[in-house]
């Protein structure tokens, strides 16, 4: 079912510092910070040849990643995102097998303008998992 690794998302307490580290120490291509108010985050993309890393920093007071950073003040792996051919088929399959909880069975539009769903971290070895329509 899952295809390409679309991105790995890391919550960071200091976006400028993290961006600088990836650019200057690790020699990666980084983007300018981008505010995504509808997702409650500011994001910097680390462009890699085979995938992307997204550095996430809370934006606004209702940011969905604020509780995560409160629990993990030095930052940490927030989620991984895999592409699927057909998001609705993937959801139907998961709901039918009842082994992994789908947090939003009705796909929502994700940070890249494509439908996404999230799977409960407790059902996938502690990793919040995003599925994105390819
Ligand atoms: Co994501």
PDB file of C-alpha atoms and ligand atoms in Angstrom:
ATOM      1  CA  UNK A   1       0.000   0.000   0.000  1.00  0.00           C
ATOM      2  CA  UNK A   2       2.622   2.586   0.969  1.00  0.00           C
ATOM      3  CA  UNK A   3       4.958   3.979  -1.658  1.00  0.00           C
ATOM      4  CA  UNK A   4       7.571   6.715  -1.493  1.00  0.00           C
ATOM      5  CA  UNK A   5       8.627   8.297   1.766  1.00  0.00           C
ATOM      6  CA  UNK A   6       7.263  11.786   1.178  1.00  0.00           C
ATOM      7  CA  UNK A   7       8.743  13.456   4.236  1.00  0.00           C
ATOM      8  CA  UNK A   8       9.939  13.116   7.782  1.00  0.00           C
ATOM      9  CA  UNK A   9       8.688  15.888  10.074  1.00  0.00           C
ATOM     10  CA  UNK A  10      10.728  17.065  13.033  1.00  0.00           C
ATOM     11  CA  UNK A  11       9.390  19.469  15.644  1.00  0.00           C
ATOM     12  CA  UNK A  12      12.045  22.020  16.588  1.00  0.00           C
ATOM     13  CA  UNK A  13      12.128  24.532  19.437  1.00  0.00           C
ATOM     14  CA  UNK A  14      14.303  27.025  17.487  1.00  0.00           C
ATOM     15  CA  UNK A  15      13.593  27.102  13.766  1.00  0.00           C
ATOM     16  CA  UNK A  16      16.420  29.487  12.837  1.00  0.00           C
ATOM     17  CA  UNK A  17      18.998  27.448  14.717  1.00  0.00           C
ATOM     18  CA  UNK A  18      17.794  24.157  13.246  1.00  0.00           C
ATOM     19  CA  UNK A  19      17.752  25.589   9.709  1.00  0.00           C
ATOM     20  CA  UNK A  20      21.261  26.943  10.134  1.00  0.00           C
ATOM     21  CA  UNK A  21      22.501  23.580  11.382  1.00  0.00           C
ATOM     22  CA  UNK A  22      21.086  21.695   8.390  1.00  0.00           C
ATOM     23  CA  UNK A  23      22.414  24.317   5.948  1.00  0.00           C
ATOM     24  CA  UNK A  24      25.838  25.099   7.424  1.00  0.00           C
ATOM     25  CA  UNK A  25      26.849  21.945   9.286  1.00  0.00           C
ATOM     26  CA  UNK A  26      25.079  19.253   7.280  1.00  0.00           C
ATOM     27  CA  UNK A  27      25.347  21.037   3.929  1.00  0.00           C
ATOM     28  CA  UNK A  28      21.708  20.615   2.936  1.00  0.00           C
ATOM     29  CA  UNK A  29      19.542  22.783   0.704  1.00  0.00           C
ATOM     30  CA  UNK A  30      16.979  24.531   2.887  1.00  0.00           C
ATOM     31  CA  UNK A  31      13.982  26.700   2.011  1.00  0.00           C
ATOM     32  CA  UNK A  32      12.854  29.994   3.502  1.00  0.00           C
ATOM     33  CA  UNK A  33      10.520  29.600   6.494  1.00  0.00           C
ATOM     34  CA  UNK A  34       6.904  29.439   5.405  1.00  0.00           C
ATOM     35  CA  UNK A  35       3.919  30.181   7.683  1.00  0.00           C
ATOM     36  CA  UNK A  36       1.025  27.774   7.272  1.00  0.00           C
ATOM     37  CA  UNK A  37      -1.608  29.385   9.527  1.00  0.00           C
ATOM     38  CA  UNK A  38      -4.270  26.811   8.648  1.00  0.00           C
ATOM     39  CA  UNK A  39      -1.956  24.083   9.990  1.00  0.00           C
ATOM     40  CA  UNK A  40      -0.633  26.092  12.936  1.00  0.00           C
ATOM     41  CA  UNK A  41       3.002  25.701  11.932  1.00  0.00           C
ATOM     42  CA  UNK A  42       5.918  27.485  10.369  1.00  0.00           C
ATOM     43  CA  UNK A  43       7.844  25.077   8.196  1.00  0.00           C
ATOM     44  CA  UNK A  44      11.286  24.889   6.604  1.00  0.00           C
ATOM     45  CA  UNK A  45      11.877  22.186   4.024  1.00  0.00           C
ATOM     46  CA  UNK A  46      15.204  20.405   3.872  1.00  0.00           C
ATOM     47  CA  UNK A  47      15.446  19.236   0.276  1.00  0.00           C
ATOM     48  CA  UNK A  48      17.187  15.900  -0.081  1.00  0.00           C
ATOM     49  CA  UNK A  49      17.724  13.947  -3.296  1.00  0.00           C
ATOM     50  CA  UNK A  50      15.285  11.193  -2.313  1.00  0.00           C
ATOM     51  CA  UNK A  51      12.882  12.861   0.123  1.00  0.00           C
ATOM     52  CA  UNK A  52      12.294  15.926   2.289  1.00  0.00           C
ATOM     53  CA  UNK A  53      12.661  16.686   5.937  1.00  0.00           C
ATOM     54  CA  UNK A  54      10.240  19.245   7.323  1.00  0.00           C
ATOM     55  CA  UNK A  55      11.234  21.294  10.326  1.00  0.00           C
ATOM     56  CA  UNK A  56       8.058  22.276  12.162  1.00  0.00           C
ATOM     57  CA  UNK A  57       7.707  25.122  14.616  1.00  0.00           C
ATOM     58  CA  UNK A  58       4.440  26.147  16.315  1.00  0.00           C
ATOM     59  CA  UNK A  59       2.539  29.113  14.847  1.00  0.00           C
ATOM     60  CA  UNK A  60      -0.308  30.728  16.816  1.00  0.00           C
ATOM     61  CA  UNK A  61      -1.742  29.582  20.140  1.00  0.00           C
ATOM     62  CA  UNK A  62      -3.632  26.556  18.840  1.00  0.00           C
ATOM     63  CA  UNK A  63      -0.716  24.890  17.102  1.00  0.00           C
ATOM     64  CA  UNK A  64      -1.140  21.098  16.968  1.00  0.00           C
ATOM     65  CA  UNK A  65       2.575  20.652  17.629  1.00  0.00           C
ATOM     66  CA  UNK A  66       2.721  22.838  20.760  1.00  0.00           C
ATOM     67  CA  UNK A  67       1.757  19.965  23.111  1.00  0.00           C
ATOM     68  CA  UNK A  68       4.410  17.780  21.482  1.00  0.00           C
ATOM     69  CA  UNK A  69       7.113  20.391  22.080  1.00  0.00           C
ATOM     70  CA  UNK A  70       5.889  20.890  25.632  1.00  0.00           C
ATOM     71  CA  UNK A  71       6.487  17.167  26.192  1.00  0.00           C
ATOM     72  CA  UNK A  72       9.717  17.140  24.158  1.00  0.00           C
ATOM     73  CA  UNK A  73      11.307  20.532  24.828  1.00  0.00           C
ATOM     74  CA  UNK A  74      14.456  19.760  22.851  1.00  0.00           C
ATOM     75  CA  UNK A  75      12.400  18.723  19.817  1.00  0.00           C
ATOM     76  CA  UNK A  76      11.980  15.334  18.220  1.00  0.00           C
ATOM     77  CA  UNK A  77      10.596  13.182  15.431  1.00  0.00           C
ATOM     78  CA  UNK A  78       6.974  14.271  14.991  1.00  0.00           C
ATOM     79  CA  UNK A  79       5.752  12.085  12.120  1.00  0.00           C
ATOM     80  CA  UNK A  80       6.680  10.293   8.929  1.00  0.00           C
ATOM     81  CA  UNK A  81       4.651  10.588   5.734  1.00  0.00           C
ATOM     82  CA  UNK A  82       4.234   7.865   3.135  1.00  0.00           C
ATOM     83  CA  UNK A  83       2.563   8.285  -0.216  1.00  0.00           C
ATOM     84  CA  UNK A  84      -0.345   6.070  -1.187  1.00  0.00           C
ATOM     85  CA  UNK A  85      -1.897   5.651  -4.627  1.00  0.00           C
ATOM     86  CA  UNK A  86      -5.442   6.206  -3.407  1.00  0.00           C
ATOM     87  CA  UNK A  87      -6.106   7.685   0.004  1.00  0.00           C
ATOM     88  CA  UNK A  88      -9.755   6.551   0.186  1.00  0.00           C
ATOM     89  CA  UNK A  89      -8.873   2.954  -0.631  1.00  0.00           C
ATOM     90  CA  UNK A  90      -6.155   3.070   2.021  1.00  0.00           C
ATOM     91  CA  UNK A  91      -8.584   4.384   4.654  1.00  0.00           C
ATOM     92  CA  UNK A  92     -11.240   1.816   3.741  1.00  0.00           C
ATOM     93  CA  UNK A  93      -8.693  -0.966   4.061  1.00  0.00           C
ATOM     94  CA  UNK A  94      -7.441   0.255   7.437  1.00  0.00           C
ATOM     95  CA  UNK A  95     -10.963   0.704   8.807  1.00  0.00           C
ATOM     96  CA  UNK A  96     -11.953  -2.760   7.578  1.00  0.00           C
ATOM     97  CA  UNK A  97      -8.952  -4.477   9.166  1.00  0.00           C
ATOM     98  CA  UNK A  98      -9.297  -2.443  12.383  1.00  0.00           C
ATOM     99  CA  UNK A  99      -5.609  -2.735  13.310  1.00  0.00           C
ATOM    100  CA  UNK A 100      -4.488   0.877  13.008  1.00  0.00           C
ATOM    101  CA  UNK A 101      -6.670   3.742  14.160  1.00  0.00           C
ATOM    102  CA  UNK A 102      -7.201   6.426  11.531  1.00  0.00           C
ATOM    103  CA  UNK A 103      -7.321   9.746  13.410  1.00  0.00           C
ATOM    104  CA  UNK A 104      -9.245  11.535  10.648  1.00  0.00           C
ATOM    105  CA  UNK A 105     -11.050   8.957   8.465  1.00  0.00           C
ATOM    106  CA  UNK A 106     -12.252  11.809   6.268  1.00  0.00           C
ATOM    107  CA  UNK A 107      -9.017  12.953   4.547  1.00  0.00           C
ATOM    108  CA  UNK A 108      -8.100  16.608   5.059  1.00  0.00           C
ATOM    109  CA  UNK A 109      -5.957  18.764   2.846  1.00  0.00           C
ATOM    110  CA  UNK A 110      -2.387  18.618   4.128  1.00  0.00           C
ATOM    111  CA  UNK A 111       0.503  21.048   4.004  1.00  0.00           C
ATOM    112  CA  UNK A 112       1.189  20.191   0.346  1.00  0.00           C
ATOM    113  CA  UNK A 113      -2.355  20.707  -0.896  1.00  0.00           C
ATOM    114  CA  UNK A 114      -3.058  16.971  -1.107  1.00  0.00           C
ATOM    115  CA  UNK A 115      -5.467  14.812   0.919  1.00  0.00           C
ATOM    116  CA  UNK A 116      -3.883  13.255   4.002  1.00  0.00           C
ATOM    117  CA  UNK A 117      -4.857  11.096   6.954  1.00  0.00           C
ATOM    118  CA  UNK A 118      -2.987  10.409  10.173  1.00  0.00           C
ATOM    119  CA  UNK A 119      -2.659   7.047  11.906  1.00  0.00           C
ATOM    120  CA  UNK A 120      -2.441   6.716  15.674  1.00  0.00           C
ATOM    121  CA  UNK A 121       1.179   6.533  16.880  1.00  0.00           C
ATOM    122  CA  UNK A 122       0.345   3.835  19.424  1.00  0.00           C
ATOM    123  CA  UNK A 123      -0.679   1.554  16.562  1.00  0.00           C
ATOM    124  CA  UNK A 124       2.628   2.018  14.716  1.00  0.00           C
ATOM    125  CA  UNK A 125       5.455   1.587  17.217  1.00  0.00           C
ATOM    126  CA  UNK A 126       5.078   5.057  18.663  1.00  0.00           C
ATOM    127  CA  UNK A 127       5.373   6.932  15.355  1.00  0.00           C
ATOM    128  CA  UNK A 128       2.610   9.245  14.207  1.00  0.00           C
ATOM    129  CA  UNK A 129       2.132   8.252  10.577  1.00  0.00           C
ATOM    130  CA  UNK A 130       0.741  10.385   7.779  1.00  0.00           C
ATOM    131  CA  UNK A 131      -0.548   8.951   4.524  1.00  0.00           C
ATOM    132  CA  UNK A 132      -0.650  11.345   1.582  1.00  0.00           C
ATOM    133  CA  UNK A 133      -2.364  10.907  -1.747  1.00  0.00           C
ATOM    134  CA  UNK A 134       0.466  10.523  -4.296  1.00  0.00           C
TER     135      UNK A 134
HETATM  136 CO1  LIG B   1       3.454  15.911   7.281  1.00  0.00          CO
END
